Coordinates of C-alpha atoms (C1' of nucleotides) in Angstrom, one line a residue:
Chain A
X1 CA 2.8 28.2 9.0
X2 CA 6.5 28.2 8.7
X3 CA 8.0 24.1 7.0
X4 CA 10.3 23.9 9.4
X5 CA 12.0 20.7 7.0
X6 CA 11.9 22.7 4.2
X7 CA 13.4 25.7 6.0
X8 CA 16.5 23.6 7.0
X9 CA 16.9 22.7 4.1
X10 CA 20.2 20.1 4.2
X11 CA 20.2 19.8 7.5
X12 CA 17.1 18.0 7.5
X13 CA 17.4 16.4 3.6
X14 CA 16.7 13.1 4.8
X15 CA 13.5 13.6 6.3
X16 CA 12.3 15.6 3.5
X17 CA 13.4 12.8 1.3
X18 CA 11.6 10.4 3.2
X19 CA 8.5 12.4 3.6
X20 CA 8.4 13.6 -0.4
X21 CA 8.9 9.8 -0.7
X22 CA 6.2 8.3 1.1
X23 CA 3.5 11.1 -0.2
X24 CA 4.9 9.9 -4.0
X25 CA 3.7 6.3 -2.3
X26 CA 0.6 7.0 -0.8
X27 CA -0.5 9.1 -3.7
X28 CA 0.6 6.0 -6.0
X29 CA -1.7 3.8 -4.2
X30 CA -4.6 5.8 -4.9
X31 CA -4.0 5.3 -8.8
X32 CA -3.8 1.4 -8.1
X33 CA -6.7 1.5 -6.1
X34 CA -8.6 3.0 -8.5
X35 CA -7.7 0.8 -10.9
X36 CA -8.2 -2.1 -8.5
X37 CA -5.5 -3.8 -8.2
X38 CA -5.1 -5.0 -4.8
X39 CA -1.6 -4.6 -3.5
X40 CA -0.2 -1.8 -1.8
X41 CA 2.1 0.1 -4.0
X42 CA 5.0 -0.6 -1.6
X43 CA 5.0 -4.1 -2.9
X44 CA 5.4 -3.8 -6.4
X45 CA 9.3 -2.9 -6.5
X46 CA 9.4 -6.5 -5.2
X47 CA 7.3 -7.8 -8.0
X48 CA 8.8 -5.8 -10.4
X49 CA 11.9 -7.3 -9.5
X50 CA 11.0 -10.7 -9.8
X51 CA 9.6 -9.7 -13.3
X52 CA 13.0 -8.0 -14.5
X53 CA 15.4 -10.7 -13.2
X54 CA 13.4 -14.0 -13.1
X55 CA 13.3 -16.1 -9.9
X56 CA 15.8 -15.2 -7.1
X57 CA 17.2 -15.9 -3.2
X58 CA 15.1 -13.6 -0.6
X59 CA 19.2 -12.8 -0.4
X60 CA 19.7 -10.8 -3.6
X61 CA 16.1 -10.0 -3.9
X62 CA 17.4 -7.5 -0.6
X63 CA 20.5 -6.5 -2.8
X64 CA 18.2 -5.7 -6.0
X65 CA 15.7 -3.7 -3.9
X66 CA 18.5 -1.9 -1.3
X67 CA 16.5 -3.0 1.7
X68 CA 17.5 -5.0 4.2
X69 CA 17.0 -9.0 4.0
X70 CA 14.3 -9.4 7.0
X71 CA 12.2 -6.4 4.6
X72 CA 12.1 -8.8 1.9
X73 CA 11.3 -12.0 4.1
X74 CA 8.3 -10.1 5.7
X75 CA 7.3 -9.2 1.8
X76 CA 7.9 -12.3 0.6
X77 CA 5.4 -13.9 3.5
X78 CA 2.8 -11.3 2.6
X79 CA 3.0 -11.6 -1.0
X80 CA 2.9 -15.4 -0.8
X81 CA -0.3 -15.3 1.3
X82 CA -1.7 -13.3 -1.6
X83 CA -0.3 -16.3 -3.9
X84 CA 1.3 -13.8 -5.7
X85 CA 4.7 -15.1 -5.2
X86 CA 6.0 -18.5 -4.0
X87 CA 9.4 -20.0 -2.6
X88 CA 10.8 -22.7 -2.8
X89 CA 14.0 -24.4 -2.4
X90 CA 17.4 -24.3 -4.6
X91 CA 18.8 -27.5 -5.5
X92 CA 22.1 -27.0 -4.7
X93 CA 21.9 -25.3 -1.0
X94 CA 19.2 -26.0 1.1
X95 CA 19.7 -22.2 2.6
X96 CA 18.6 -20.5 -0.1
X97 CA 15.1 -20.3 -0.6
X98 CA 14.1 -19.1 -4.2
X99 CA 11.2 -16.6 -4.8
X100 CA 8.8 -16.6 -7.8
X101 CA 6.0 -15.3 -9.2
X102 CA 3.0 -17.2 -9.4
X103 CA 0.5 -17.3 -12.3
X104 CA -1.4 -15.0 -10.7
X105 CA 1.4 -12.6 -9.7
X106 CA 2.9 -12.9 -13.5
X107 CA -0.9 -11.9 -14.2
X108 CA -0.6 -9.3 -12.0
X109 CA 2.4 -8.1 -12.8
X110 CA 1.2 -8.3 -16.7
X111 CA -1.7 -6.3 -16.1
X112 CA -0.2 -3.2 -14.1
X113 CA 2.2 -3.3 -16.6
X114 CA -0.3 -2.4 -19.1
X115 CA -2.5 -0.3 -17.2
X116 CA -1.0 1.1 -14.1
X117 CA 2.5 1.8 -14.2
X118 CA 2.5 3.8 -17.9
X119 CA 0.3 5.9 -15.9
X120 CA 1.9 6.2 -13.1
X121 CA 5.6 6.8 -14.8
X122 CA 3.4 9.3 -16.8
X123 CA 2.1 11.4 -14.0
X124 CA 5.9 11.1 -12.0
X125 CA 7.4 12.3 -14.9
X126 CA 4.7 15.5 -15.3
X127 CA 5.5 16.2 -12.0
X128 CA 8.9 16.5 -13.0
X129 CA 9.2 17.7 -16.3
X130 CA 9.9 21.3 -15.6
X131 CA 12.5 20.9 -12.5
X132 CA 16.0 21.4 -13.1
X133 CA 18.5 23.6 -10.8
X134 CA 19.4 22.7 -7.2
X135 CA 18.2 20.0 -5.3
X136 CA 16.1 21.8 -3.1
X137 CA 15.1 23.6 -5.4
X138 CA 13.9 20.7 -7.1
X139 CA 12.5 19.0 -4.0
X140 CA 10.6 22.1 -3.2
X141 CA 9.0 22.2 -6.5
X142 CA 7.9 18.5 -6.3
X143 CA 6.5 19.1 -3.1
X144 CA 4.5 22.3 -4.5
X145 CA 3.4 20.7 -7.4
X146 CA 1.8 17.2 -5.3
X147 CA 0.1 19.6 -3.4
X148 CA -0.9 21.9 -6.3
X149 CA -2.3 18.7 -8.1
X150 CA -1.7 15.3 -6.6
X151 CA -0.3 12.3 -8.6
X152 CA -3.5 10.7 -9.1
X153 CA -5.3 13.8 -10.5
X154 CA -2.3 13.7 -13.0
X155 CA -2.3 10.5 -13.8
X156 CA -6.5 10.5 -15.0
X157 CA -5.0 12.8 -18.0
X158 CA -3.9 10.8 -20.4
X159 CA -0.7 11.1 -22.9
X160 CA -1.9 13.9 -25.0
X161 CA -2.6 16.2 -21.6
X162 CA 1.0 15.5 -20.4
X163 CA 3.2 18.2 -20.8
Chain B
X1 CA 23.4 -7.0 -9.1
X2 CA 20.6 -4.4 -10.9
X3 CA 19.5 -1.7 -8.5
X4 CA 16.0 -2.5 -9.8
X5 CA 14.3 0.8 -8.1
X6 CA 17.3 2.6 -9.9
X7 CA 16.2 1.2 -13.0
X8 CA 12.6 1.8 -12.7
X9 CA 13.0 5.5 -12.5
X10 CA 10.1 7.7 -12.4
X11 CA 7.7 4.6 -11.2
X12 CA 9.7 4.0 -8.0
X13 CA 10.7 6.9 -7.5
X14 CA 8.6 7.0 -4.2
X15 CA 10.4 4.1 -3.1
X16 CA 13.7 5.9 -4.0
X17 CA 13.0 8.8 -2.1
X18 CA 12.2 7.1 0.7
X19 CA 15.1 4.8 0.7
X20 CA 17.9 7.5 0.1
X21 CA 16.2 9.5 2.7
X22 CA 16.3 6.6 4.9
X23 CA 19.9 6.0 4.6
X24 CA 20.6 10.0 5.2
X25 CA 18.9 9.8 8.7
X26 CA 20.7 6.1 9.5
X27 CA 24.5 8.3 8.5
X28 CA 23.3 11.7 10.1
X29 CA 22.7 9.4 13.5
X30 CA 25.6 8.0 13.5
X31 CA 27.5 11.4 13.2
X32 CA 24.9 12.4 16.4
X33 CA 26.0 8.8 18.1
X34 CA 29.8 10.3 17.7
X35 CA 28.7 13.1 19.2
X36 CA 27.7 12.1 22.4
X37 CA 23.8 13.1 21.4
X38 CA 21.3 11.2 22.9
X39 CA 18.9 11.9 20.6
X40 CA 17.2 9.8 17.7
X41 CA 18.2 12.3 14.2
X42 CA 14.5 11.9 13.4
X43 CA 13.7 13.6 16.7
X44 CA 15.5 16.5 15.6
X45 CA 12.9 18.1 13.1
X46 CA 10.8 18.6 16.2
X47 CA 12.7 20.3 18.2
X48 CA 14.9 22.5 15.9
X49 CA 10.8 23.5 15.4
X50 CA 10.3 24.6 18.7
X51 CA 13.6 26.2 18.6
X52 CA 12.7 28.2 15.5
X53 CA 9.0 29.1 16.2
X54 CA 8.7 28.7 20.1
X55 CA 6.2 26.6 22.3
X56 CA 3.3 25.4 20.1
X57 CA 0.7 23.1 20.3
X58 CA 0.5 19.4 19.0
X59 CA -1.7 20.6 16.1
X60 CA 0.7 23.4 14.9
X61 CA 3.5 21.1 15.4
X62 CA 2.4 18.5 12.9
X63 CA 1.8 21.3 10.6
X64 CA 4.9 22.8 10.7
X65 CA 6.6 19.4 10.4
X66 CA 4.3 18.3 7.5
X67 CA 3.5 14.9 9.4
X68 CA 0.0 13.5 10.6
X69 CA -0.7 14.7 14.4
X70 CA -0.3 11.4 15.9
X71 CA 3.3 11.0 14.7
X72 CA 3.9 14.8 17.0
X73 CA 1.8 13.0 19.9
X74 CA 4.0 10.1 19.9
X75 CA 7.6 11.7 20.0
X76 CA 6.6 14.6 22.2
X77 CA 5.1 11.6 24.8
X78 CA 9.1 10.0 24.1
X79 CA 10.8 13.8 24.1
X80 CA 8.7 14.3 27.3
X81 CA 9.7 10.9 29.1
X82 CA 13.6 12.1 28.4
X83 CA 12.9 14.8 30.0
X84 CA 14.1 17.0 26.4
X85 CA 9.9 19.2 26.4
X86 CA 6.8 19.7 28.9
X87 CA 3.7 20.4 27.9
X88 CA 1.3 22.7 29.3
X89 CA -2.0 23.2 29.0
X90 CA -3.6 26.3 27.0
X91 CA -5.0 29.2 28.9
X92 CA -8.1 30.1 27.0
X93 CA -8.6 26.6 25.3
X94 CA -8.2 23.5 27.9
X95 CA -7.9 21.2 25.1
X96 CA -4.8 22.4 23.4
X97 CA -1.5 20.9 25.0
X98 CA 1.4 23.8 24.5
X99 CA 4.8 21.8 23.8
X100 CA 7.8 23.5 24.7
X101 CA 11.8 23.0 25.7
X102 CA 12.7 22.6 29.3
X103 CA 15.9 23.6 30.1
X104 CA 17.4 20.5 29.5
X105 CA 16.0 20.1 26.0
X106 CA 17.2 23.7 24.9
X107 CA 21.0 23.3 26.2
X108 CA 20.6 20.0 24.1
X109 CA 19.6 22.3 21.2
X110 CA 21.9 24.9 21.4
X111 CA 25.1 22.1 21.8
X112 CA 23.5 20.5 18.9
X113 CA 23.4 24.3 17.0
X114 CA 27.1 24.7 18.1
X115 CA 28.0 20.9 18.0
X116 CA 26.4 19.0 15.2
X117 CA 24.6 20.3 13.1
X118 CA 27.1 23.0 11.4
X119 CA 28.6 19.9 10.8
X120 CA 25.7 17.7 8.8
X121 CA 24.8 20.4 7.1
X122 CA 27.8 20.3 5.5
X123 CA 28.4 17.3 5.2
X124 CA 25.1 17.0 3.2
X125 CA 26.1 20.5 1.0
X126 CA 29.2 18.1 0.6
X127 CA 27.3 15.2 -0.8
X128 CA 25.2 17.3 -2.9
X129 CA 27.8 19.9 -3.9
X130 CA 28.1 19.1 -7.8
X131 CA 25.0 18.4 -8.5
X132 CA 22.9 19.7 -11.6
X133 CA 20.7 18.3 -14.1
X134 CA 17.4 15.7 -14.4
X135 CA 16.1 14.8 -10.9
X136 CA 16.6 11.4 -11.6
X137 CA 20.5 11.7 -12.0
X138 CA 21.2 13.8 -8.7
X139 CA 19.3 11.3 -6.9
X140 CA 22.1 8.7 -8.9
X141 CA 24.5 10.7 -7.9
X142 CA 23.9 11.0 -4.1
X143 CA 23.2 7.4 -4.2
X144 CA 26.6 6.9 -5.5
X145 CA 28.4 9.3 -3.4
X146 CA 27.0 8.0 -0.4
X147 CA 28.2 4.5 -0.7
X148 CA 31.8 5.8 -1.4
X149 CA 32.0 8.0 1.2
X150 CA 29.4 7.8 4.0
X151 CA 28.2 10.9 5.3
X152 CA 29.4 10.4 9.1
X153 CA 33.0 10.1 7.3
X154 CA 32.3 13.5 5.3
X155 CA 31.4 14.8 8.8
X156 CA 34.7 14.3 10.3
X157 CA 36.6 16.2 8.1
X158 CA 35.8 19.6 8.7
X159 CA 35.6 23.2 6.8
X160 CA 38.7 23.4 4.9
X161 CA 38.5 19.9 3.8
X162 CA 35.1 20.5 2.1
X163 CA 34.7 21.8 -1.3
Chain C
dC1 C1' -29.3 26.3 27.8
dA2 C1' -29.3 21.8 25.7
dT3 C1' -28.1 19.4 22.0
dT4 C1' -25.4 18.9 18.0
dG5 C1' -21.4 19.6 15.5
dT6 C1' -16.4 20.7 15.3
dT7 C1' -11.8 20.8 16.9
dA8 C1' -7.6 19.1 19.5
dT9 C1' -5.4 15.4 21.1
dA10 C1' -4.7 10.6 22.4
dT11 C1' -5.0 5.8 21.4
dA12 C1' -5.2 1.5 18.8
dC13 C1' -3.7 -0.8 15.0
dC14 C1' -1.2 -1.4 10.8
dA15 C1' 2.8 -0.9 7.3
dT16 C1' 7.4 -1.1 6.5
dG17 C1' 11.9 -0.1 7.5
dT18 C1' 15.9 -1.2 10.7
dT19 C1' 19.5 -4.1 13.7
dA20 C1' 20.7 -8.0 16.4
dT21 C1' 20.2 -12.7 17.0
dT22 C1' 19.1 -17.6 16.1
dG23 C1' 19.1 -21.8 13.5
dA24 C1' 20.3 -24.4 9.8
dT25 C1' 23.5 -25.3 6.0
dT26 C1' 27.5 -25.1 3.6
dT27 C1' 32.5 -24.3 3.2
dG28 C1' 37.1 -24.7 4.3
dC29 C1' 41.0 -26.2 6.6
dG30 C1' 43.8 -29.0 10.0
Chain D
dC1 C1' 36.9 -36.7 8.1
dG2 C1' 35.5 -33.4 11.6
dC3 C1' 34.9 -29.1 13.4
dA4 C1' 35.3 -23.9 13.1
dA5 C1' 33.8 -20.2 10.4
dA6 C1' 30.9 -18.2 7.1
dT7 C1' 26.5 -17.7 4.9
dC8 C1' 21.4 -17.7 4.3
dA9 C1' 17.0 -16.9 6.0
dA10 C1' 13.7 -16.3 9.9
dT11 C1' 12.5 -14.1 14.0
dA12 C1' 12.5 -10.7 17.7
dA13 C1' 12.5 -6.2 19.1
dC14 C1' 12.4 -1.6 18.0
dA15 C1' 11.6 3.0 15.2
dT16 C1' 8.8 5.7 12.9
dG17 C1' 5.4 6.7 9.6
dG18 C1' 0.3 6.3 8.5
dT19 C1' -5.2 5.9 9.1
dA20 C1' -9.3 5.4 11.8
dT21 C1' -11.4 6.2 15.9
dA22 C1' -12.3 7.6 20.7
dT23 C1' -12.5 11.3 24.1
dA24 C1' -12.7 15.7 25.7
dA25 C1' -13.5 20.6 25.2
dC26 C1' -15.3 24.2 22.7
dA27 C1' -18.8 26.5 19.5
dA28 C1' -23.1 27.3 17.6
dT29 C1' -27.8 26.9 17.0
dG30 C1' -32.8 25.8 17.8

DNA sequence: CATTGTTATATACCATGTTATTGATTTGCG
DNA sequence: CGCAAATCAATAACATGGTATATAACAATG
């Protein structure tokens, strides 16, 4: 059966993108499910943000992540349900509502940065270590290669497997 | 302001994917919009299919697109409602629904062959022309190229002006 | 040939992105 | 000062993807 995306090759680069992009994520999740940790791998950009910069306005939490600002409110809600994260107001402007992790979400944060995310920036990078050449090219290999062996099969071996 | 999924590389690169991918469908649209099309870009995929491999049923369709059956269900039902496919029921199999063009759907297609889509294609070849190396920096790159000149603007200048 | 399993599609619900709009502050200027 | 404009965040409404499940038709087997 004919991939009509990949046969159209730029005419249809954004969906591809999207689609290469959401397997990456839903292959992701599997890694942190397996490791339990219990949010959806979609959130951890946001965390990781908070993490690199410190405390910030939902504002230029949006700018730092390139999603729009009512992405990062809905986030924000979820994640503080969780009490992962929590907002509260700046001193200065009563508009601005400052988001931060929690000591659970630091925890969080601490332990898939031990555990997870080595691994997964592991298995990204096996996936990619042997692309070079035209983007589509490139794309097309990525795509072969999750299918041939998907992220979370490549992210059980361990350093020494890699590459 | 950081670009923290930038920054995170291979771990986000999911996110990244999805995101740039994102942002091509939101420009290609607006070249459609400008183009009198009265289609949705991601609605496109499916019917350049049925342009390219003929009427098919819902199953086949997902597969060719490389997305979950529903996701076909759901735009044929809106493709359907704008009158753009029909679908008719198989002879020898009563539970296969066949999804083909109507008329309407492939003059729509073949203005769009003639119309708009010489024209994002290159305006994507345009975007991606110069690009070599690491993954990770052609991504950078179309990121960057992007936000200085939006692909509905590459789309207006045509042929000669490219490359 | 009836029952059981499989397959094809539709439906329900959720996730996550968007734009447009609203409401509350703050800013800036006459 | 006082009011118009700008800014920040929340909400509403929509788009489009997913998974899980229901329903209907077909296939296969005892």
């Amino acid at each position: 059966m004919e991939d009509v995306i990949r046969s159209l090759g730029f005419l249809c680069l954004g969906s591809r993108l999207k689609r290469i992009g959401e397997q990456l994520q839903a292959d992701t999740q599997r890694v942190l499910d397996r490791l339990d940790v219990q949010v959806q791998s979609s959130q951890f950009p946001l965390l990781a943000a908070l993490d690199r910069l410190g405390p910030l306005p939902v504002g230029e939490l949006a700018q730092s992540l390139g999603i729009a600002q009512p992405g990062v409110t809905r986030s924000v809600s979820l994640l503080a349900e969780l009490g992962l994260v929590e907002v509260g107001q700046s001193n200065n402007d009563q508009r601005r509502r400052i988001v931060s992790l929690t000591r659970d979400g630091r925890r969080l944060v601490d332990v898939a940065k031990r555990d997870a995310w080595p691994r997964i920036e592991k298995a990204v990078a096996d996936l990619c270590a042997d692309l070079s050449g035209p983007l589509l090219d490139q794309l097309a290999a990525i795509e072969d290669g999750l299918a041939a062996v998907p992220l979370d099969r490549r992210a059980e071996r361990t350093g020494a497997a890699v590459q």
